[in-house]
Coordinates of C-alpha atoms in Angstrom, one line a residue:
X1 CA -0.1 0.0 0.0
X2 CA 1.4 3.5 -1.0
X3 CA -0.2 5.4 1.9
X4 CA -1.4 3.9 5.2
X5 CA -5.1 3.5 5.8
X6 CA -5.1 6.3 8.4
X7 CA -3.8 8.8 5.8
X8 CA -6.8 8.3 3.4
X9 CA -8.5 11.0 5.4
X10 CA -5.8 13.5 4.3
X11 CA -6.2 12.5 0.6
X12 CA -9.9 13.0 0.9
X13 CA -9.4 16.5 2.3
X14 CA -6.8 17.2 -0.2
X15 CA -9.3 16.5 -3.0
X16 CA -11.9 18.5 -1.0
X17 CA -9.6 21.5 -0.9
X18 CA -9.1 21.4 -4.8
X19 CA -12.9 21.1 -5.3
X20 CA -13.5 24.1 -3.0
X21 CA -11.0 26.2 -4.7
X22 CA -12.2 25.4 -8.2
X23 CA -15.9 25.8 -7.4
X24 CA -15.5 28.9 -5.2
X25 CA -17.3 32.3 -6.3
X26 CA -14.9 34.4 -4.2
X27 CA -11.2 34.8 -3.6
X28 CA -11.7 34.1 0.0
X29 CA -13.3 30.8 -0.7
X30 CA -10.6 30.0 -3.1
X31 CA -8.0 30.8 -0.3
X32 CA -9.8 28.5 2.1
X33 CA -9.6 25.6 -0.4
X34 CA -5.9 26.2 -1.0
X35 CA -5.3 26.2 2.7
X36 CA -7.2 23.0 3.2
X37 CA -5.1 21.5 0.4
X38 CA -1.9 22.7 1.9
X39 CA -2.7 21.3 5.4
X40 CA -3.7 18.0 3.9
X41 CA -0.6 17.5 1.7
X42 CA 2.0 18.2 4.5
X43 CA 1.2 15.0 6.5
X44 CA 1.4 13.1 3.3
X45 CA 4.9 14.3 2.9
X46 CA 6.0 13.5 6.3
X47 CA 4.9 9.9 6.4
X48 CA 8.0 8.8 8.4
X49 CA 10.3 10.5 10.9
X50 CA 13.0 11.0 8.2
X51 CA 15.2 14.2 8.0
X52 CA 14.7 14.4 4.2
X53 CA 10.9 14.1 4.5
X54 CA 10.7 16.6 7.4
X55 CA 12.9 19.1 5.4
X56 CA 10.8 18.8 2.3
X57 CA 7.6 19.2 4.4
X58 CA 8.9 22.3 6.1
X59 CA 10.1 23.9 2.8
X60 CA 6.8 23.1 1.2
X61 CA 4.8 24.6 4.1
X62 CA 6.8 27.8 4.2
X63 CA 6.7 28.4 0.5
X64 CA 2.9 27.7 0.2
X65 CA 2.3 29.8 3.4
X66 CA 4.1 32.7 1.6
X67 CA 1.9 32.3 -1.5
X68 CA -1.3 32.1 0.7
X69 CA -0.4 35.3 2.6
X70 CA 0.3 37.1 -0.7
X71 CA -3.0 35.7 -2.2
X72 CA -5.3 36.6 0.6
X73 CA -3.7 40.0 1.3
X74 CA -4.0 40.9 -2.5
X75 CA -7.6 40.0 -2.6
X76 CA -8.4 42.4 0.3
X77 CA -7.2 45.4 -1.8
X78 CA -9.1 44.3 -5.0
X79 CA -11.7 47.1 -4.7
X80 CA -9.2 49.9 -4.2
X81 CA -6.4 48.7 -6.6
X82 CA -7.9 46.1 -9.0
X83 CA -5.0 45.9 -11.4
X84 CA -2.3 45.7 -8.7
X85 CA -4.5 43.1 -6.9
X86 CA -4.8 40.9 -9.8
X87 CA -1.1 41.0 -10.7
X88 CA -0.3 40.1 -7.0
X89 CA -2.9 37.3 -7.0
X90 CA -1.4 36.0 -10.2
X91 CA 2.1 36.1 -8.8
X92 CA 0.9 34.2 -5.7
X93 CA -0.5 31.5 -7.9
X94 CA 2.6 31.2 -10.0
X95 CA 4.5 30.8 -6.8
X96 CA 2.2 28.0 -5.6
X97 CA 2.6 26.2 -9.0
X98 CA 6.4 26.4 -9.1
X99 CA 6.4 28.3 -12.4
X100 CA 9.3 30.4 -13.6
X101 CA 10.4 32.9 -12.2
X102 CA 9.2 31.3 -8.9
X103 CA 10.5 27.8 -9.6
X104 CA 13.4 27.8 -7.1
X105 CA 11.6 25.7 -4.5
X106 CA 10.1 23.0 -6.8
X107 CA 13.2 20.8 -7.6
X108 CA 14.6 21.0 -4.0
X109 CA 11.4 19.7 -2.5
X110 CA 10.9 17.0 -5.2
X111 CA 14.3 15.6 -4.3
X112 CA 13.1 14.9 -0.7
X113 CA 9.9 13.0 -1.7
X114 CA 9.0 9.5 -2.9
X115 CA 7.3 8.7 -6.0
X116 CA 3.6 8.8 -5.0
X117 CA 4.2 12.2 -3.3
X118 CA 5.9 13.4 -6.5
X119 CA 2.9 12.4 -8.6
X120 CA 0.6 14.3 -6.3
X121 CA 2.7 17.4 -6.2
X122 CA 3.1 17.4 -10.0
X123 CA -0.6 16.9 -10.9
X124 CA -3.3 17.3 -8.2
X125 CA -1.6 20.0 -6.3
X126 CA -1.4 22.1 -9.6
X127 CA -4.9 21.7 -10.5
X128 CA -6.5 24.3 -8.3
X129 CA -4.0 27.1 -9.0
X130 CA -4.1 26.4 -12.8
X131 CA -7.9 26.7 -12.7
X132 CA -7.7 30.0 -10.6
X133 CA -5.2 31.3 -13.3
X134 CA -7.6 30.4 -16.0
X135 CA -10.2 32.6 -14.2
X136 CA -7.8 35.6 -14.6
X137 CA -7.4 35.3 -18.3
X138 CA -10.1 37.9 -18.9
X139 CA -7.4 40.5 -18.3
X140 CA -5.2 41.2 -21.4
X141 CA -2.1 42.2 -19.4
X142 CA -2.3 39.0 -17.5
X143 CA -2.6 36.9 -20.7
X144 CA 0.7 38.5 -21.9
X145 CA 2.4 37.8 -18.5
X146 CA 1.1 34.3 -18.7
X147 CA 2.8 33.7 -22.0
X148 CA 6.0 35.3 -20.7
X149 CA 6.0 33.1 -17.6
X150 CA 5.4 30.1 -20.0
X151 CA 8.5 31.0 -22.1
X152 CA 10.6 31.4 -19.0
X153 CA 9.3 28.0 -17.5
X154 CA 10.1 26.3 -20.9
X155 CA 13.7 27.5 -20.8
X156 CA 14.2 26.8 -17.1
X157 CA 12.6 23.3 -17.3
X158 CA 14.7 22.5 -20.4
X159 CA 18.1 23.7 -19.3
X160 CA 17.8 22.8 -15.6
X161 CA 17.7 19.1 -16.3
X162 CA 20.6 18.8 -18.7
X163 CA 23.4 18.0 -16.2
X164 CA 21.4 16.0 -13.7
X165 CA 21.5 12.1 -13.1
X166 CA 18.9 12.2 -10.4
X167 CA 15.5 10.9 -11.7
X168 CA 13.4 13.0 -9.2
X169 CA 15.3 16.2 -10.3
X170 CA 14.9 15.4 -14.0
X171 CA 11.0 14.8 -13.2
X172 CA 10.9 18.2 -11.4
X173 CA 12.3 20.1 -14.4
X174 CA 10.3 18.1 -16.8
X175 CA 7.2 19.2 -14.7
X176 CA 8.3 22.8 -15.1
X177 CA 8.6 22.4 -18.8
X178 CA 5.2 20.8 -19.3
X179 CA 3.8 23.6 -17.0
X180 CA 5.0 26.0 -19.8
X181 CA 2.6 24.3 -22.3
X182 CA -0.3 24.3 -19.8
X183 CA 0.2 28.1 -19.2
X184 CA 0.2 28.7 -22.9
X185 CA -2.9 26.5 -23.3
X186 CA -4.6 28.4 -20.4
X187 CA -4.1 31.7 -22.4
X188 CA -5.8 30.1 -25.4
X189 CA -8.7 28.1 -24.0
X190 CA -9.9 26.1 -21.0
X191 CA -10.5 22.8 -22.8
X192 CA -6.9 22.9 -24.3
X193 CA -5.2 23.0 -21.0
X194 CA -7.5 20.6 -19.3
X195 CA -6.8 18.1 -22.1
X196 CA -3.1 18.5 -21.8
X197 CA -3.2 18.3 -18.0
X198 CA -5.2 15.0 -18.2
X199 CA -2.8 13.3 -20.8
X200 CA 0.3 14.6 -18.8
X201 CA -1.2 13.2 -15.5
X202 CA -1.8 9.7 -16.9
X203 CA 1.7 9.6 -18.5
X204 CA 3.3 10.6 -15.2
X205 CA 1.3 8.2 -13.2
X206 CA 2.7 5.3 -15.3
X207 CA 6.3 6.5 -14.9
X208 CA 6.1 7.2 -11.2
X209 CA 4.3 3.9 -10.5
X210 CA 7.1 2.0 -12.3
X211 CA 9.9 4.0 -10.5
X212 CA 8.0 3.3 -7.2
X213 CA 7.8 -0.4 -7.9
X214 CA 11.5 -0.6 -8.8
X215 CA 12.4 1.8 -6.0
X216 CA 14.9 3.8 -8.1
X217 CA 16.0 7.4 -7.7
X218 CA 19.1 7.6 -9.7
X219 CA 20.3 6.3 -13.2
X220 CA 22.6 3.9 -11.6
X221 CA 20.0 2.3 -9.3
X222 CA 17.6 2.1 -12.3
X223 CA 19.9 -0.3 -14.1
X224 CA 21.0 -2.2 -11.0
X225 CA 17.5 -2.9 -9.7
X226 CA 16.9 -6.6 -8.8
X227 CA 13.4 -6.4 -10.4
X228 CA 14.6 -4.8 -13.6
X229 CA 14.8 -6.4 -17.0
X230 CA 15.3 -5.4 -20.7
X231 CA 11.5 -5.5 -21.1
X232 CA 11.2 -2.9 -18.3
X233 CA 14.0 -0.8 -19.9
X234 CA 12.0 -0.9 -23.1
X235 CA 8.8 0.2 -21.3
X236 CA 10.5 3.0 -19.4
X237 CA 12.1 4.3 -22.6
X238 CA 8.7 4.4 -24.3
X239 CA 7.3 6.2 -21.3
X240 CA 10.0 8.8 -21.6
X241 CA 9.5 9.3 -25.3
X242 CA 5.7 9.8 -24.6
X243 CA 6.6 12.2 -21.9
X244 CA 8.9 14.2 -24.2
X245 CA 6.0 14.4 -26.8
X246 CA 7.8 12.5 -29.6
X247 CA 5.4 11.4 -32.3
X248 CA 3.7 9.1 -32.6
X249 CA 3.5 8.5 -28.8
X250 CA 0.5 9.6 -26.8
X251 CA 2.3 12.7 -25.3
X252 CA 2.5 14.2 -28.8
X253 CA -1.2 14.5 -29.2
X254 CA -1.9 17.4 -26.8
X255 CA 1.2 19.2 -28.0
X256 CA 0.1 18.9 -31.5
X257 CA -3.3 20.4 -30.7
X258 CA -1.7 23.3 -28.9
X259 CA 0.8 23.8 -31.8
X260 CA -2.0 24.0 -34.4
X261 CA -3.9 26.5 -32.2
X262 CA -0.9 28.8 -31.7
X263 CA -0.1 28.7 -35.4
X264 CA -3.7 29.8 -36.2
X265 CA -3.3 32.7 -33.6
X266 CA 0.0 33.7 -35.0
X267 CA 1.8 33.0 -31.7
X268 CA 5.0 32.1 -33.4
X269 CA 7.5 33.7 -30.8
X270 CA 6.3 31.7 -27.8
X271 CA 5.9 28.6 -30.0
X272 CA 9.5 28.8 -31.1
X273 CA 10.7 28.8 -27.4
X274 CA 8.3 25.9 -26.6
X275 CA 9.5 23.8 -29.4
X276 CA 13.2 24.6 -28.6
X277 CA 12.8 23.6 -25.0
X278 CA 10.9 20.4 -26.0
X279 CA 14.0 19.5 -28.2
X280 CA 16.3 20.1 -25.3
X281 CA 14.2 18.0 -22.9
X282 CA 14.1 15.2 -25.6
X283 CA 17.9 15.3 -25.5
X284 CA 18.2 14.5 -21.7
X285 CA 15.4 11.9 -22.1
X286 CA 17.4 10.2 -24.9
X287 CA 20.5 10.4 -22.8
X288 CA 18.7 8.3 -20.1
X289 CA 17.3 5.9 -22.8
X290 CA 20.6 5.4 -24.4
X291 CA 22.3 4.8 -21.1
X292 CA 19.8 2.1 -20.1
X293 CA 20.2 0.4 -23.7
X294 CA 23.9 0.4 -23.4
X295 CA 23.8 -1.2 -19.9
X296 CA 21.2 -3.7 -20.8
X297 CA 23.2 -4.9 -23.9
X298 CA 24.4 -8.5 -23.1
X299 CA 27.8 -7.7 -24.7
X300 CA 28.4 -4.6 -22.6
X301 CA 26.7 -5.9 -19.5
X302 CA 29.9 -7.5 -18.1
X303 CA 29.6 -6.2 -14.4
X304 CA 25.9 -6.1 -13.9
X305 CA 23.6 -8.6 -12.1
X306 CA 21.5 -10.9 -14.2
X307 CA 18.0 -9.3 -14.7
X308 CA 15.2 -11.6 -14.4
X309 CA 12.4 -11.6 -17.1
X310 CA 9.8 -13.0 -14.6
X311 CA 9.2 -9.9 -12.5
X312 CA 5.5 -9.4 -13.3
X313 CA 5.9 -7.5 -16.7
X314 CA 2.2 -7.5 -17.4
X315 CA 1.4 -5.2 -14.5
X316 CA 4.1 -2.7 -15.8
X317 CA 2.8 -3.1 -19.3
X318 CA -0.7 -2.2 -18.2
X319 CA 0.5 0.9 -16.5
X320 CA 2.4 2.0 -19.6
X321 CA -0.4 0.9 -22.1
X322 CA -1.9 4.4 -22.3
X323 CA 1.4 5.8 -23.9
X324 CA 0.8 3.4 -26.9
X325 CA -2.6 4.9 -28.0
X326 CA -0.7 7.4 -30.1
X327 CA 0.9 4.6 -32.0
X328 CA -2.5 3.3 -33.2
X329 CA -4.0 6.7 -33.7
X330 CA -2.7 6.9 -37.4
X331 CA -4.1 3.5 -38.1
X332 CA -7.5 4.6 -36.7
X333 CA -7.6 7.7 -38.9
X334 CA -7.0 5.7 -42.1
X335 CA -10.2 3.8 -41.5
X336 CA -12.3 6.9 -40.8

C-alpha cells in the first residue's frame, strides 16, 4: 500500500480542498480551499520520521504559506487597486505552481519526496492554481504575463535538467517544462489546458508507478535494480518518449493540438521557445534511454547482475499501455 489507511483522510481532504478552490465564487473561498489543500498535503509528505521528508515538508509549508499570505492580502485590496491586486494574486498562484520565475523551490522539494508524493505534487496540487489562473485570463495584461511566464518556464525546465543524473530532479524540471505548455494553453482556451493536463497526469502516473515499484531514484540504481529487465527498460524508454512528446506517442497528441492553435493565432515567438525547450528535454530523455540500452546490452553488461524476465511484466505493461494509444491513432484515422 502506497499510503497507510489512516492517511486516506488527508487524501480526501486534499481533493476536497481542490474542489472548494475550483468551485468557489470568491477569492476568500478559493483561499480556504488552497489552505485545506496545503494542510492535507504536508502530512502526506512527512509519512515517516525522516530528515529528508521533514525538510521537504517544512520547505513546502513555508513556500505555500508565503503564497497564501500574498494571495489573501492581495484579494483584500481588490476594490481599491484592482489591477495591482490581480497582478499580486497571479504572482501568488505562480509561486504555488512552481512556475518560472518562482520555480526555485520545486526541484529542491521534489528531491526529498517519494514517487507517490511526486505524482501528487506534479498533478493534483497544480489543478487548483491552474484553474484559478484560467479565471484571470479575462485581463489582457495577465494573458501576456502568462505567455512570458510560459516562455521562462520552458527555458528553465529544459536547461535545468541537462546535467542531472537524479530521476526526481529530472522529473521536477520536466514538470516545469510541461507547465509552460499548460500556461500557454490556459491563455488560449480552457479545454486545451484541461486536455493537456489530463494526458500529462496519466503519463506521469505510469512513470512514477514504475519507479515506485523498482524503488529507483538515480540512473545507476535504475539499471542495478533486482526487479529490472530489458523489457522494463523498453517500457521505461517508451514512457520517456511519450513524456517528451515525440510522435507518434500519446504525449505528442496534446502538444500537436496546442501547436495548431498557436499557429492559427500567430503566436510564433512563444511557439519557437516551446519547441526549442521540447527538443532540449528530448535530449536528456534520450540520454537516459541510451544509457539504459547500453547497460542492458548483453555484450556490454559484463559487470551487472542478471536481470530476471519474470518480475511481473504484465502489470508494468498495463501501467504503460496508455502511452501506446498514439501509436495506433494513425491506423485509426486511415479507417475513418
